[in-house]
């Protein structure tokens, strides 16, 4: 393939990207003294540099989120014993608010990288990671568990190794949902950008150069013009990242949809078309093959479907008896966890007492009511809209960029305006907090519904059309079963997102005005800012208990229903 103008454009883009990363990234390893923390300027001239710093953090966190998703989700889906620990742990992890992670990680990362900004950067990236990873992991876990029977039989018939099955069957089958959930999680992480760049924990305030900290500083000073500039910059970043990254990825993911009939219209991306015409695409493909082919041969050691990996099991290929294996597993995993829970409970009860614990549960009930209201509202509004968009490729092509921008936009930048609105009309934050929490979590249901509707095979839709299914029957026999697994994933992550959003939605500030709602989010925010560890642990533990109980009683059963009755 001759070197042409397209290759010049791609090469220039690569050099520009590398320059931006080096220019913005060098500040991430500069010197840092905890007693003299960095103060973020609200000078508009700093915004381009701050925007690059924020974008780098987001993409580094996304990289680690994908790695975590593939490893954690696969292990949880494939190991019965590991699943009993990993899935509840995932429930707990997604319920722990960003501030809860920051309280623990900031001190540790600063100690790990003394006198360097890299410690704070790692804490910030880790906080963004916690806003991205859980939803993607749930999506991948569910895709592996709900692998279509035809693909499973194909893998066994071809006697693929586990490594080949993972990369040729299971990952491609999950790509559509994973990309959409990755895009949605990336958007959700913008919501917590201000909290992860302007860190107020344990009576210390740390700031990292970024758009989120710029907005937080402008809000603290009551600088409405600065808030507007941060919003404009954030909107530009969201649109640019959507155009240059997510749009090409979603168009590329179309190739992994499994259907017999050709789709009426597929998503397209101008950036993807340019990359495909470039010589660098074929070079990257050749380099990828050079790396993956020998790696695939090495990974034959993992064995094939139905076989124990080399070195696994007992000598002679015998397996551990089920109950014996369960006992050993419990001894090495569950008992240490139980001991840790016992010590934490003892510490919490000594710190807050039974009365304080009961008060935290009561505040959790208030937040639970808001979470439930958000789920009902998002389901009634966004499921019909998501189905309409997902089943109409032309509408999806037009609506997708707009929805991605709306979903990715950090709604908490609008909180100062909401505060002024609530004050003007005398609206209590106990009620207004529902709106603020919905702004940060409703998109999970919309995105998953769109992904579920788009994943309904075209041949099934044509068969339903030929059978004369209309209106309610079409919803009952085609649409609802088709989107149900994706909706469950969206519902569980929306609920987790709403709990997490309560941290920033139940206490809002603008200038010298502070509005507070009665709820567990406000309780954790106050405890984190003042460094009250027993209250922090109590709040996080109670929130985790609420989330896990909600998931066990509702979402887990719906997951089982999705796997047994509605897997396409």
XYZ file of C-alpha atoms in Angstrom:
568
model
C 0.000 0.000 0.000
C 1.582 3.362 -1.049
C 2.169 6.112 1.510
C -0.515 8.748 0.781
C -2.161 11.867 2.127
C -4.300 9.836 4.535
C -1.130 8.428 6.090
C 0.282 11.940 6.477
C -2.859 12.986 8.346
C -2.736 9.937 10.614
C 0.995 10.397 11.275
C 0.451 14.066 12.141
C -2.338 13.031 14.518
C -0.075 10.482 16.221
C 2.710 13.057 16.718
C 0.221 15.641 18.008
C -1.162 13.116 20.486
C 2.311 12.159 21.720
C 3.284 15.821 22.118
C 0.125 16.566 24.126
C 0.716 13.586 26.411
C 4.357 14.533 27.047
C 3.553 18.233 27.555
C 0.723 17.640 29.995
C 2.131 14.488 31.555
C 5.436 15.944 32.767
C 3.601 17.914 35.458
C 2.251 14.654 36.850
C 5.675 13.670 38.219
C 6.785 17.080 39.529
C 7.806 17.563 43.160
C 5.145 17.804 45.861
C 5.198 18.793 49.536
C 2.064 17.912 51.566
C 2.540 20.972 53.821
C 2.488 23.238 50.732
C -0.196 21.748 48.449
C -0.706 22.992 44.885
C -3.422 25.631 44.476
C -5.407 25.594 41.251
C -5.804 28.860 39.382
C -9.086 30.050 37.896
C -7.244 31.874 35.105
C -9.002 30.888 31.811
C -5.598 30.684 30.070
C -4.823 27.566 32.129
C -7.900 25.662 30.938
C -6.311 23.963 27.845
C -3.516 22.552 30.017
C -5.982 21.541 32.733
C -8.208 19.847 30.135
C -5.315 17.709 28.895
C -4.377 16.717 32.453
C -7.984 15.638 33.133
C -8.208 13.711 29.825
C -4.981 11.799 30.568
C -6.316 10.745 33.979
C -9.574 9.577 32.429
C -7.865 7.419 29.775
C -5.303 5.932 32.169
C -8.189 4.961 34.459
C -10.072 3.510 31.469
C -7.085 1.345 30.527
C -6.872 -0.156 34.003
C -10.658 -0.529 34.088
C -10.580 -2.669 30.923
C -7.762 -4.843 32.285
C -9.611 -5.269 35.593
C -12.884 -6.002 33.795
C -11.483 -8.811 31.653
C -9.684 -10.495 34.545
C -12.229 -10.061 37.330
C -15.300 -10.621 35.169
C -13.889 -13.788 33.605
C -12.877 -15.304 36.934
C -16.273 -14.503 38.466
C -18.097 -16.040 35.497
C -15.975 -19.174 35.221
C -15.297 -20.215 38.807
C -18.256 -21.271 40.934
C -16.344 -20.756 44.157
C -14.760 -17.476 43.106
C -18.165 -16.229 41.969
C -19.526 -16.596 45.512
C -16.939 -14.072 46.702
C -16.257 -11.889 43.689
C -19.837 -10.985 42.747
C -20.863 -9.867 46.268
C -17.513 -8.074 46.511
C -18.334 -6.298 43.261
C -21.683 -5.283 44.741
C -19.870 -3.841 47.742
C -17.152 -2.157 45.686
C -19.631 -0.372 43.444
C -21.532 0.817 46.504
C -18.473 2.332 48.168
C -18.493 6.032 47.311
C -15.549 7.734 45.656
C -14.870 9.699 48.842
C -14.671 6.427 50.749
C -11.905 5.179 48.440
C -10.118 8.533 48.553
C -10.069 8.517 52.361
C -8.083 5.290 52.283
C -5.957 5.726 49.161
C -4.716 9.319 49.379
C -2.508 8.705 52.395
C -1.251 5.419 50.987
C -0.353 6.750 47.551
C 1.355 9.848 49.005
C 3.435 7.529 51.190
C 4.174 5.296 48.173
C 5.464 8.219 46.096
C 6.867 10.722 48.661
C 7.721 14.230 47.439
C 6.116 13.559 44.032
C 2.811 14.581 42.481
C 2.585 11.007 41.213
C 1.112 9.939 44.566
C -1.817 12.345 44.314
C -2.186 11.540 40.611
C -2.451 7.825 41.420
C -5.073 8.542 44.092
C -7.069 10.635 41.618
C -6.771 8.020 38.839
C -7.787 5.295 41.275
C -10.863 7.312 42.250
C -11.785 7.714 38.554
C -11.128 3.983 38.066
C -13.671 3.202 40.791
C -16.227 5.267 38.878
C -15.598 3.298 35.658
C -14.682 -0.307 36.399
C -17.662 -1.853 38.208
C -20.256 -1.279 35.511
C -17.971 -2.648 32.797
C -17.156 -5.687 34.923
C -20.832 -6.453 35.505
C -21.463 -6.212 31.767
C -18.591 -8.544 30.860
C -19.455 -11.012 33.632
C -23.024 -11.206 32.419
C -21.957 -11.606 28.762
C -19.677 -14.531 29.587
C -22.352 -16.176 31.730
C -25.021 -15.673 29.066
C -22.915 -16.872 26.117
C -25.295 -18.088 23.375
C -25.539 -21.853 23.162
C -24.504 -21.864 19.499
C -21.218 -20.101 20.249
C -20.509 -22.431 23.165
C -21.086 -25.482 20.957
C -18.925 -23.969 18.211
C -16.055 -23.475 20.647
C -16.260 -27.075 21.854
C -16.621 -28.470 18.345
C -13.481 -26.623 17.196
C -11.663 -27.714 20.378
C -10.440 -24.201 21.037
C -8.049 -23.655 23.886
C -9.295 -21.563 26.789
C -7.123 -18.706 25.576
C -8.632 -18.943 22.061
C -12.152 -19.275 23.411
C -11.630 -16.143 25.520
C -10.354 -13.932 22.663
C -12.270 -15.449 19.721
C -15.627 -16.256 21.335
C -16.229 -14.677 24.749
C -14.621 -11.251 24.306
C -16.114 -10.664 20.815
C -19.539 -11.740 22.125
C -19.292 -9.134 24.881
C -17.820 -6.310 22.799
C -21.053 -4.452 21.975
C -22.210 -4.306 25.596
C -18.684 -3.677 26.857
C -18.131 -0.732 24.514
C -21.454 0.852 25.381
C -20.922 0.313 29.087
C -17.359 1.589 28.776
C -18.647 4.728 27.111
C -21.285 5.114 29.778
C -18.809 4.489 32.605
C -16.404 6.972 31.078
C -19.234 9.503 31.076
C -20.123 8.619 34.644
C -16.541 9.250 35.720
C -16.787 12.868 34.522
C -19.406 13.236 37.252
C -16.791 12.574 39.938
C -13.941 14.436 38.262
C -14.252 17.441 40.564
C -14.193 15.219 43.673
C -11.173 13.262 42.403
C -9.164 16.376 41.461
C -10.138 18.591 44.379
C -9.774 16.189 47.289
C -11.071 17.152 50.727
C -10.396 14.289 53.111
C -9.194 13.870 56.673
C -9.006 17.643 57.302
C -6.695 18.119 54.306
C -7.396 19.790 50.974
C -5.422 18.622 47.934
C -5.852 19.967 44.426
C -4.584 18.632 41.117
C -4.541 20.745 37.951
C -7.624 19.781 35.963
C -10.992 20.963 34.738
C -12.738 19.384 37.719
C -10.575 21.214 40.250
C -10.927 24.427 38.210
C -14.715 24.101 38.487
C -14.525 23.218 42.200
C -12.344 26.252 42.904
C -14.687 28.523 40.917
C -17.676 27.151 42.850
C -15.853 27.684 46.165
C -15.145 31.307 45.266
C -18.680 31.876 43.977
C -17.193 32.680 40.545
C -20.161 31.983 38.243
C -18.170 33.042 35.146
C -15.475 30.495 35.995
C -18.123 27.779 36.369
C -19.503 28.627 32.925
C -16.002 28.470 31.407
C -15.447 25.059 33.020
C -18.779 23.855 31.617
C -17.887 25.050 28.104
C -14.452 23.413 28.309
C -15.945 20.177 29.591
C -18.563 20.159 26.834
C -15.831 20.654 24.226
C -13.802 17.777 25.714
C -16.813 15.472 25.760
C -17.657 16.218 22.121
C -14.029 15.848 20.982
C -13.506 12.550 22.830
C -16.787 11.249 21.492
C -15.823 12.144 17.926
C -12.213 10.934 18.053
C -12.548 7.904 20.343
C -15.997 6.579 21.235
C -17.641 7.041 17.856
C -14.949 4.995 16.040
C -15.030 2.347 18.757
C -18.811 1.894 18.592
C -18.705 1.744 14.773
C -15.916 -0.853 14.951
C -17.902 -2.915 17.490
C -20.701 -3.381 14.947
C -18.682 -6.163 13.310
C -19.148 -8.333 16.414
C -22.937 -8.392 16.336
C -24.159 -11.943 15.772
C -27.010 -12.116 13.300
C -27.872 -14.005 10.152
C -29.523 -11.154 8.254
C -27.557 -8.059 7.331
C -28.451 -4.973 9.352
C -30.372 -2.313 7.471
C -27.916 0.402 8.474
C -24.683 0.274 10.421
C -22.983 2.983 12.427
C -20.193 4.815 10.672
C -17.285 6.948 11.795
C -15.232 9.298 9.691
C -12.206 8.765 11.942
C -12.499 4.974 11.654
C -12.695 5.176 7.861
C -9.524 7.283 7.749
C -7.697 4.853 10.031
C -8.784 1.869 7.943
C -7.429 3.469 4.757
C -4.115 4.251 6.405
C -1.046 2.097 6.042
C -0.693 2.209 9.816
C -3.790 0.013 10.210
C -2.149 -2.852 8.308
C 1.147 -2.276 10.149
C -0.649 -2.398 13.488
C -2.441 -5.590 12.405
C 0.855 -7.236 11.435
C 2.483 -6.197 14.702
C -0.519 -7.515 16.646
C -0.245 -10.882 14.881
C 3.485 -11.103 15.656
C 2.711 -10.636 19.362
C -0.448 -12.699 19.719
C 0.423 -15.827 17.701
C 3.342 -16.975 19.883
C 1.406 -15.871 22.955
C -1.503 -18.055 21.850
C 0.814 -21.042 21.484
C 2.212 -20.411 24.973
C -1.279 -20.242 26.442
C -2.122 -23.768 25.318
C -0.922 -24.662 28.793
C -4.304 -23.413 30.077
C -5.969 -26.386 28.377
C -9.168 -26.738 26.397
C -12.851 -26.687 27.259
C -13.700 -29.374 29.798
C -10.055 -30.000 30.647
C -8.066 -29.064 33.734
C -5.169 -26.717 33.002
C -1.745 -28.265 33.221
C -0.749 -28.371 36.840
C -4.338 -27.961 38.027
C -6.395 -30.465 39.989
C -4.927 -33.499 41.644
C -2.265 -35.827 40.253
C -3.672 -38.167 37.667
C -6.264 -35.631 36.532
C -8.531 -36.261 39.537
C -10.641 -33.391 40.813
C -11.107 -32.262 44.360
C -14.399 -33.511 45.811
C -16.909 -30.666 45.762
C -17.448 -30.330 49.522
C -13.751 -30.741 50.324
C -12.874 -28.055 47.816
C -15.548 -25.769 49.233
C -14.217 -26.285 52.744
C -10.624 -25.492 51.734
C -11.797 -22.459 49.799
C -13.782 -21.198 52.769
C -10.857 -21.735 55.096
C -8.437 -19.700 52.983
C -10.795 -16.967 51.790
C -13.967 -16.615 53.801
C -12.552 -16.968 57.309
C -10.056 -14.068 56.927
C -12.854 -11.966 55.456
C -15.129 -12.842 58.357
C -12.399 -11.940 60.839
C -11.836 -8.592 59.097
C -15.561 -7.842 59.235
C -15.621 -8.710 62.931
C -12.726 -6.328 63.690
C -14.295 -3.551 61.637
C -17.660 -4.011 63.369
C -15.949 -3.860 66.755
C -14.136 -0.644 65.772
C -17.321 0.950 64.437
C -19.387 0.053 67.515
C -16.700 1.453 69.818
C -16.643 4.673 67.793
C -20.309 5.435 67.165
C -22.245 3.023 69.396
C -25.530 1.296 68.620
C -27.378 4.619 68.565
C -25.065 6.035 65.917
C -25.351 2.843 63.884
C -29.142 2.986 64.039
C -29.066 6.639 62.959
C -26.905 5.711 59.962
C -29.419 3.008 58.943
C -32.254 5.544 59.220
C -30.355 8.010 57.010
C -29.709 5.134 54.608
C -33.465 4.554 54.366
C -33.925 8.173 53.240
C -31.260 7.751 50.535
C -32.773 4.379 49.534
C -36.076 6.135 48.896
C -34.328 8.594 46.570
C -32.506 5.752 44.771
C -35.793 3.931 44.242
C -37.431 7.109 42.916
C -34.540 7.573 40.466
C -34.888 3.971 39.200
C -38.644 4.242 38.685
C -38.290 7.574 36.907
C -35.420 6.397 34.690
C -37.212 3.149 33.771
C -40.493 4.805 32.841
C -38.823 7.532 30.809
C -35.716 6.009 29.267
C -36.695 2.405 28.444
C -39.217 3.428 25.738
C -36.805 6.085 24.472
C -33.889 3.626 24.454
C -35.879 0.976 22.573
C -37.016 3.543 20.005
C -33.421 4.652 19.442
C -31.934 1.146 19.464
C -34.413 -0.267 16.942
C -34.054 2.650 14.541
C -30.505 2.777 13.146
C -31.045 6.164 11.526
C -32.316 7.629 14.789
C -29.444 5.964 16.660
C -26.928 7.476 14.246
C -28.336 10.957 14.864
C -29.165 10.617 18.553
C -26.099 8.740 19.741
C -23.666 11.687 19.722
C -26.184 13.903 21.503
C -26.927 11.247 24.124
C -23.247 10.570 24.650
C -22.632 14.253 25.239
C -25.559 14.519 27.652
C -24.549 11.352 29.488
C -20.883 12.273 29.633
C -21.470 15.812 30.781
C -20.678 16.086 34.507
C -24.032 17.196 35.815
C -22.572 18.267 39.138
C -21.182 21.331 37.350
C -24.814 22.389 37.123
C -25.299 22.024 40.878
C -24.492 25.716 41.587
C -27.317 26.713 39.252
C -29.570 24.095 40.868
C -28.667 25.527 44.276
C -29.737 28.996 43.170
C -32.948 27.517 41.721
C -33.770 25.602 44.902
C -33.140 28.717 47.012
C -35.287 30.909 44.756
C -38.299 28.575 44.802
C -37.795 27.227 48.326
C -37.291 23.615 47.214
C -35.809 21.397 49.896
C -32.730 19.402 48.929
C -34.517 16.360 50.394
C -36.678 16.530 47.276
C -34.273 18.283 44.902
C -31.614 15.684 45.682
C -33.627 13.139 43.651
C -33.191 15.315 40.567
C -29.472 15.753 41.213
C -28.964 12.006 41.727
C -30.942 11.249 38.560
C -28.693 13.560 36.559
C -25.748 11.360 37.435
C -27.257 7.877 37.131
C -30.245 7.755 34.764
C -28.047 7.323 31.692
C -27.009 3.800 32.706
C -30.534 2.569 31.993
C -30.788 4.500 28.729
C -27.421 3.292 27.405
C -28.029 -0.342 28.331
C -31.523 -0.270 26.856
C -30.127 1.110 23.582
C -27.387 -1.539 23.576
C -29.952 -4.281 24.306
C -32.291 -3.122 21.558
C -29.430 -2.848 19.064
C -28.276 -6.371 19.968
C -31.635 -7.923 19.021
C -30.752 -9.875 15.851
C -32.186 -8.459 12.656
C -33.518 -11.884 11.649
C -35.568 -12.051 14.873
C -36.981 -8.614 14.201
C -37.849 -9.600 10.649
C -39.487 -12.815 11.909
C -41.571 -10.790 14.373
C -42.550 -8.441 11.577
C -43.530 -11.358 9.323
C -45.559 -12.904 12.157
C -47.611 -9.755 12.454
C -46.548 -8.859 15.997
C -47.680 -5.318 16.737
C -47.680 -2.934 19.702
C -48.073 -4.737 23.030
C -47.406 -8.233 21.587
C -44.256 -6.930 19.924
C -43.095 -5.546 23.288
C -44.086 -8.716 25.137
C -42.612 -11.336 22.809
C -39.665 -9.524 21.199
C -38.578 -6.239 22.775
C -38.838 -6.868 26.520
C -37.198 -10.332 26.355
C -34.564 -8.917 24.000
C -33.550 -5.984 26.175
C -34.127 -7.649 29.546
C -30.514 -8.811 30.222
C -29.153 -5.408 29.224
C -31.802 -3.604 31.283
C -30.884 -5.603 34.383
C -27.242 -4.617 33.920
C -28.325 -1.003 33.473
C -30.619 -1.122 36.485
C -28.047 -2.516 38.873
C -25.409 -0.027 37.765
C -27.890 2.855 37.817
C -28.766 1.950 41.391
C -25.074 1.830 42.302
C -24.508 5.122 40.503
C -27.391 6.738 42.364
C -25.983 5.637 45.724
C -22.610 7.024 44.737
C -24.144 10.235 43.411
C -25.820 10.789 46.784
C -22.386 11.750 48.134
C -22.311 14.893 46.008
C -26.076 15.384 45.633
C -27.064 15.488 49.305
C -24.648 18.325 50.110
C -24.359 21.125 47.543
C -22.443 24.363 47.955
C -22.119 27.560 46.038
C -20.063 30.404 47.449
C -21.064 30.703 51.079
C -24.363 28.828 50.678
C -24.669 25.168 51.631
C -27.774 23.004 51.249
C -27.913 19.642 52.994
C -30.392 16.773 52.677
C -31.089 14.099 55.265
C -29.343 11.022 53.953
C -26.385 8.693 54.109
C -24.513 10.565 51.363
C -24.466 13.765 53.413
C -23.421 11.751 56.498
C -20.388 10.275 54.657
C -19.443 13.631 53.119
C -19.347 15.359 56.518
C -17.411 12.521 58.139
C -14.863 12.386 55.296
C -14.210 16.126 55.326
C -13.549 16.132 59.078
C -11.603 12.854 59.167
C -13.932 10.961 61.529
C -12.911 7.406 60.710
C -15.598 5.542 62.745
C -18.317 7.587 61.011
C -16.677 7.086 57.591
C -16.557 3.321 58.076
C -20.097 3.285 59.468
C -21.454 5.229 56.506
C -19.616 3.150 53.900
C -20.549 -0.131 55.616
C -24.232 0.792 55.929
C -24.344 1.937 52.319
C -22.713 -1.328 51.238
C -25.240 -3.346 53.239
C -28.130 -1.509 51.617
C -26.696 -2.021 48.128
C -25.877 -5.701 48.642
C -29.296 -6.422 50.168
C -31.000 -4.590 47.289
C -28.950 -6.557 44.775
C -29.538 -9.912 46.482
C -33.277 -9.424 46.850
C -33.994 -7.880 43.453
C -31.234 -7.677 40.873
C -29.699 -11.111 41.507
C -33.028 -12.783 40.865
C -33.535 -10.743 37.737
C -30.045 -11.729 36.553
C -30.925 -15.401 37.009
C -34.144 -14.851 35.077
C -32.205 -13.134 32.270
C -29.786 -16.051 31.999
C -32.381 -18.814 32.073
C -35.215 -17.356 29.996
C -34.068 -14.336 28.030
C -30.581 -15.175 26.775
C -30.492 -14.710 22.987
